[in-house]
Short mmCIF file of C-alpha atoms in Angstrom, two decimals:
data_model
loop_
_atom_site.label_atom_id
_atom_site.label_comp_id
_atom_site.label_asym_id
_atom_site.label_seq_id
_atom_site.Cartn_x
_atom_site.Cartn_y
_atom_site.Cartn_z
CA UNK A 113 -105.66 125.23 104.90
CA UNK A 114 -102.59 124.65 102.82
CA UNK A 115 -102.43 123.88 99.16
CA UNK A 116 -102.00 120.23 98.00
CA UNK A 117 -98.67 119.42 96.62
CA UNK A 118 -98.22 119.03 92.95
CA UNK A 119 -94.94 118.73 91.42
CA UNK A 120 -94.48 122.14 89.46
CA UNK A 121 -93.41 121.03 86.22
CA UNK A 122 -93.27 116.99 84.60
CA UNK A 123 -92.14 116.49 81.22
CA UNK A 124 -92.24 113.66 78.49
CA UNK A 125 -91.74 112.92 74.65
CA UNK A 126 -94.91 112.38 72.14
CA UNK A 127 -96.24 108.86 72.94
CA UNK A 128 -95.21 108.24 76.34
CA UNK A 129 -97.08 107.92 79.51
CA UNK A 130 -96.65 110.33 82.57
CA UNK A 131 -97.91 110.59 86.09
CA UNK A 132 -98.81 113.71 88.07
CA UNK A 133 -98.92 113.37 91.96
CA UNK A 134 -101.39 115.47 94.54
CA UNK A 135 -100.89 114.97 98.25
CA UNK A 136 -103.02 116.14 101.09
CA UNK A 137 -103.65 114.70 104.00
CA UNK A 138 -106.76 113.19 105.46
CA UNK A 139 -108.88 115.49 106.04
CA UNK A 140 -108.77 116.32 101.99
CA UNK A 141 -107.57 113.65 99.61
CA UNK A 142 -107.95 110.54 101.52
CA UNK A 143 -110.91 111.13 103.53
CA UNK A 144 -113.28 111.77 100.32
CA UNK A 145 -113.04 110.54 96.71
CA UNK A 146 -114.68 114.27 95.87
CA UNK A 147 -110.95 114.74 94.33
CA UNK A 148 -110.68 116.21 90.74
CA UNK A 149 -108.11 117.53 88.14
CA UNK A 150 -108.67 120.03 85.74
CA UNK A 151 -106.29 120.84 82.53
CA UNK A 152 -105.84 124.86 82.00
CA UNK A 153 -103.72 126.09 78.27
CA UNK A 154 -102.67 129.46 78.80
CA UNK A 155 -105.24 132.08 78.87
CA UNK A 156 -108.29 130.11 79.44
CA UNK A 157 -110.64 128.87 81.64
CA UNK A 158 -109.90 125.06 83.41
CA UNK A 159 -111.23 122.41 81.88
CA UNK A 160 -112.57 119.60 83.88
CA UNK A 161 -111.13 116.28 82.94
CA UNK A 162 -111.43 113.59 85.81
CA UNK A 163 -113.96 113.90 88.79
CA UNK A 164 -114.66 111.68 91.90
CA UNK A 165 -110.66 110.46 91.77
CA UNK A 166 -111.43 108.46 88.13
CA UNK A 167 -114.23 109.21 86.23
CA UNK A 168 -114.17 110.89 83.51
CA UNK A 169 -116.38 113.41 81.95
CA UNK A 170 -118.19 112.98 78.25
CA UNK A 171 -115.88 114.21 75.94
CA UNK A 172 -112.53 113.66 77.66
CA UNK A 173 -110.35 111.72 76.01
CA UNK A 174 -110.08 108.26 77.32
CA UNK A 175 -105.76 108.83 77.36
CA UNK A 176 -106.63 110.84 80.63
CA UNK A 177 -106.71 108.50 84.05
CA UNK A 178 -106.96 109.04 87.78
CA UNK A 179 -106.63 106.80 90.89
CA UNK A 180 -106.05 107.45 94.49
CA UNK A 181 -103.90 105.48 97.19
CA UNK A 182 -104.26 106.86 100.80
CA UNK A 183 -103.60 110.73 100.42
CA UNK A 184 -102.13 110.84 97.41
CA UNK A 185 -104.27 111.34 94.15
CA UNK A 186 -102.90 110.49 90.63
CA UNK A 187 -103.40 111.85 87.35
CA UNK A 188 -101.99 109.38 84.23
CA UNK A 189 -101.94 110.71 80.52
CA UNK A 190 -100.82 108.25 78.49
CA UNK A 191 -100.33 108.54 74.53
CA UNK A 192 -98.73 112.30 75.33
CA UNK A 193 -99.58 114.42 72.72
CA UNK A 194 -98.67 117.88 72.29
CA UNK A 195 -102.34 119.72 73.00
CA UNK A 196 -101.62 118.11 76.38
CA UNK A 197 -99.03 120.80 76.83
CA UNK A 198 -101.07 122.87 79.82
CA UNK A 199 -100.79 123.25 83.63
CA UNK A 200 -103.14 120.71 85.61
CA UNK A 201 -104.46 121.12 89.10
CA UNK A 202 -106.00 118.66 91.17
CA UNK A 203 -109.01 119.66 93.83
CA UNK A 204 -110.34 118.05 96.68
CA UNK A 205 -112.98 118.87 99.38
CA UNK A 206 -112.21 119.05 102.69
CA UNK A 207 -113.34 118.33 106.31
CA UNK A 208 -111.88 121.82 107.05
CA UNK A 209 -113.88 125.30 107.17
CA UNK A 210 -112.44 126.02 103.64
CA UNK A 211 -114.50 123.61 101.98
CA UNK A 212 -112.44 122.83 98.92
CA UNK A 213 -108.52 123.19 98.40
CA UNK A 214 -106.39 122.97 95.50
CA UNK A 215 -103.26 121.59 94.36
CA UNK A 216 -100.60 124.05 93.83
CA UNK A 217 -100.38 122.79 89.75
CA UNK A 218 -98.22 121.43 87.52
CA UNK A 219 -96.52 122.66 83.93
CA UNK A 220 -96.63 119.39 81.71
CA UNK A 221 -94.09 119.88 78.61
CA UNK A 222 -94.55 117.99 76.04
CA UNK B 1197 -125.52 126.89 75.29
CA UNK B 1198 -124.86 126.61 79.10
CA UNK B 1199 -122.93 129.99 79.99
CA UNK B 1200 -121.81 131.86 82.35
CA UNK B 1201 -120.48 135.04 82.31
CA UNK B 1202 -118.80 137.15 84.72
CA UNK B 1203 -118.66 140.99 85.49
CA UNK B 1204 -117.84 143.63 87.55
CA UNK B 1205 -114.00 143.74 87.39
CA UNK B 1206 -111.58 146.79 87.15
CA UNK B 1207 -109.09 148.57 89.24
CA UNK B 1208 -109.68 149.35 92.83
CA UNK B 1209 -107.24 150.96 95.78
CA UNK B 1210 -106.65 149.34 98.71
CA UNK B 1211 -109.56 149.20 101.84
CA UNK B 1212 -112.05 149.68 98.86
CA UNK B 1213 -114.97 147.81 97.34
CA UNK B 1214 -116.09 146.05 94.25
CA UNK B 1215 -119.13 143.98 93.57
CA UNK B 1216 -118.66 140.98 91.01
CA UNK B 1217 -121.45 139.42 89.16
CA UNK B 1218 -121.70 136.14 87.13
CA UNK B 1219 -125.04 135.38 84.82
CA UNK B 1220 -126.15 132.07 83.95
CA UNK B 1221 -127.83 130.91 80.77
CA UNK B 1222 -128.69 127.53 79.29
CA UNK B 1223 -129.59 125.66 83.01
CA UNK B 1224 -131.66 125.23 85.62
CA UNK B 1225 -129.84 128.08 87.48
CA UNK B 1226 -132.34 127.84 90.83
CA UNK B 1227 -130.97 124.27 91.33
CA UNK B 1228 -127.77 124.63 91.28
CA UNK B 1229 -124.92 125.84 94.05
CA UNK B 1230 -122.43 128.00 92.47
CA UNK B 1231 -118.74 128.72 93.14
CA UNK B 1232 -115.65 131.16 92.76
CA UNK B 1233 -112.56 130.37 91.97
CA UNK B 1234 -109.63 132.86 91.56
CA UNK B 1235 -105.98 132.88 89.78
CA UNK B 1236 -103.93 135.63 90.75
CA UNK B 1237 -101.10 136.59 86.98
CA UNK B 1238 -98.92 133.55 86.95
CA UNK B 1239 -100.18 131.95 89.94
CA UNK B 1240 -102.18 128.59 90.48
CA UNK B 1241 -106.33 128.29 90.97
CA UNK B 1242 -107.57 129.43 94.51
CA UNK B 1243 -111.18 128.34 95.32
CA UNK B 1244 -113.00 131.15 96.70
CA UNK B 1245 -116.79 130.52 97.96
CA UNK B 1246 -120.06 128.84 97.37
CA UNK B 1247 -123.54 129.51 97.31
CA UNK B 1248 -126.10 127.10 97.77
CA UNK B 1249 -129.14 126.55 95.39
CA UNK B 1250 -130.90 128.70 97.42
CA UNK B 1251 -128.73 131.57 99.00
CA UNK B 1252 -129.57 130.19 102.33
CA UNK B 1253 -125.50 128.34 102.71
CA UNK B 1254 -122.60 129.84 102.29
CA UNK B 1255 -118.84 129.12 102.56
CA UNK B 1256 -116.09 130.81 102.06
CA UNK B 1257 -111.97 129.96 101.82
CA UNK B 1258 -110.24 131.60 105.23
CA UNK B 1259 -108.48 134.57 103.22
CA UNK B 1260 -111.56 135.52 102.79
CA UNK B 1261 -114.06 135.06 105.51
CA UNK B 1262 -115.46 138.51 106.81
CA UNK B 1263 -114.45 140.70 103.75
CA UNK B 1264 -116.24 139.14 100.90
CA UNK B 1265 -119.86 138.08 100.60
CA UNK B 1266 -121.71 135.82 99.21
CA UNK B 1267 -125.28 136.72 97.48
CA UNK B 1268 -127.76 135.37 94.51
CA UNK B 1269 -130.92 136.62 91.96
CA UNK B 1270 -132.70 133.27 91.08
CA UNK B 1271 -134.76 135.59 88.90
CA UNK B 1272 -132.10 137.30 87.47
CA UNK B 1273 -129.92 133.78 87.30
CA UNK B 1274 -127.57 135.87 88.56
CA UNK B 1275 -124.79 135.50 91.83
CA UNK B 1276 -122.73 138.22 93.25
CA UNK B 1277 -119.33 137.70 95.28
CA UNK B 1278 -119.18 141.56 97.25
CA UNK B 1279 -115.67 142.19 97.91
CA UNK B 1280 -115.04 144.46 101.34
CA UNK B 1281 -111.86 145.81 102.73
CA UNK B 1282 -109.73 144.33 99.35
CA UNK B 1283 -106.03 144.15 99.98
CA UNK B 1284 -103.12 143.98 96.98
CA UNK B 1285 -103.05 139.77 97.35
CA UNK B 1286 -106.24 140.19 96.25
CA UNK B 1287 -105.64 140.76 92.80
CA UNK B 1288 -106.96 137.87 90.65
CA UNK B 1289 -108.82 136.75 87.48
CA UNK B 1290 -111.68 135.84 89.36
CA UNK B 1291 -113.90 132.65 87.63
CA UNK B 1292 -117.33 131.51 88.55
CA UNK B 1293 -118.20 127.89 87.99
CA UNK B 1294 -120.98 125.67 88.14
CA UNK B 1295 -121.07 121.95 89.57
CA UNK B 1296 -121.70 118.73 87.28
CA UNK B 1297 -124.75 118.03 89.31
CA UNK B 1298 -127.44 120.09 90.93
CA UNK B 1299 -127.38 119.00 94.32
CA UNK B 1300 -124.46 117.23 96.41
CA UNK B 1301 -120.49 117.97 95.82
CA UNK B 1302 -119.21 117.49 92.84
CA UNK B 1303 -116.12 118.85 90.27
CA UNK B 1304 -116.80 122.43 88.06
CA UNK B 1305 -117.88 121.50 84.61
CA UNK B 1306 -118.77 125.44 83.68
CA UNK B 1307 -116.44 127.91 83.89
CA UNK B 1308 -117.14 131.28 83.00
CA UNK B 1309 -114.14 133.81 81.44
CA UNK B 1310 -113.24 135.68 84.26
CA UNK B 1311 -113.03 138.68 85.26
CA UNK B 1312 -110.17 140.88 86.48
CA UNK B 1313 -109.54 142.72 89.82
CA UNK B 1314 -106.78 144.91 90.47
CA UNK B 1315 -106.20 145.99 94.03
CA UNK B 1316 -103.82 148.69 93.71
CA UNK B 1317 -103.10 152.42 94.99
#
């Protein structure tokens, strides 16, 4: 089952807002709303930041936004800041034998 | 705190073997599935497998299937991922992680530190 596709690298100035894409197909993406993105600085674990396609965890900050349309998945940050420097991956189940796939991440420069 | 931490890593040729463990602390471990995740240097997350609460389902990603094994210790709170037959692609930080909710799917809200495997002759 092949990777979803994630732009590899987005970039934007303190303040502004940016948008990171995640396509599958619909088997993955847009068959469930079981999709999630997860921020990772170098040398650490992934953090979880949005689950189910927009909800987001306690203790996320409230800058960090997802939404779906067919199979593509969304992540917003808005307000960029420079801790948001990190790659981010989005994660969906699927209907295949490989129960979960990821996206193939994306460098956000700040 | 909730933890998890992983073990079992190190350096390993080609063909061989290698057992990695991951303990739990801080939850309810017996109610919980639990995954793997890898990230081979410079490379992007790979999910791996899961274990169900209670051993009894298991899935695994394709790459996978029929050299790595799934297996869990509810009384030790601890899960094992047993690694046959390991090839050089398999090299990876290799992450366990625990679901937001005990039963059901859902995203990884605990992720241990990994632990490194190097498939090399």
């Amino acid at each position: 089952h092949s990777a979803l596709t994630q732009p590899a690298s987005v970039s934007g100035s303190p303040g502004q807002s940016i948008t990171i894409s995640c396509t599958g197909t619909n088997s993955d993406v847009g068959g469930y709303n079981y999709v999630s993105w997860y921020q990772q600085h170098p040398g650490k674990a992934p953090k979880l930041i949005i689950c189910e396609v927009n909800n987001r965890p306690s203790g996320v900050s409230d800058r960090f936004s997802g939404s779906k349309s067919g199979n593509t998945a969304s992540l917003t940050i808005s307000g960029l800041q420079a801790e948001d420097e990190a790659d981010y991956y989005c994660i969906s189940y699927t209907s295949t034998t490989t129960l979960y796939v990821f996206g193939t991440g994306t460098k956000v420069t700040v | 705190q909730v933890q998890l931490v992983e073990s079992g890593g190190g350096v390993v040729q080609p063909g061989r073997s290698l057992r990695l463990s991951c303990g739990a602390s801080g939850f309810t471990f017996t109610s919980y599935a639990m995954h793997w995740v890898r990230q081979a240097p410079g490379k992007g997350l790979e999910w791996v497998a899961v274990i169900s609460y209670d051993g009894n389902n298991k899935y695994y990603a394709d790459f996978v299937k029929g050299r790595f094994t799934l297996s869990r210790d509810n009384a030790k709170k601890t899960h094992y991922l047993q690694m046959d037959s390991l090839r050089p692609e398999d090299t990876a930080l290799y992450y366990c992680a625990r679901p937001r909710v005990a039963a059901g799917i859902d995203a990884f809200d605990v992720w241990g530190q990994g632990t490194m495997v190097i498939v090399s002759s």
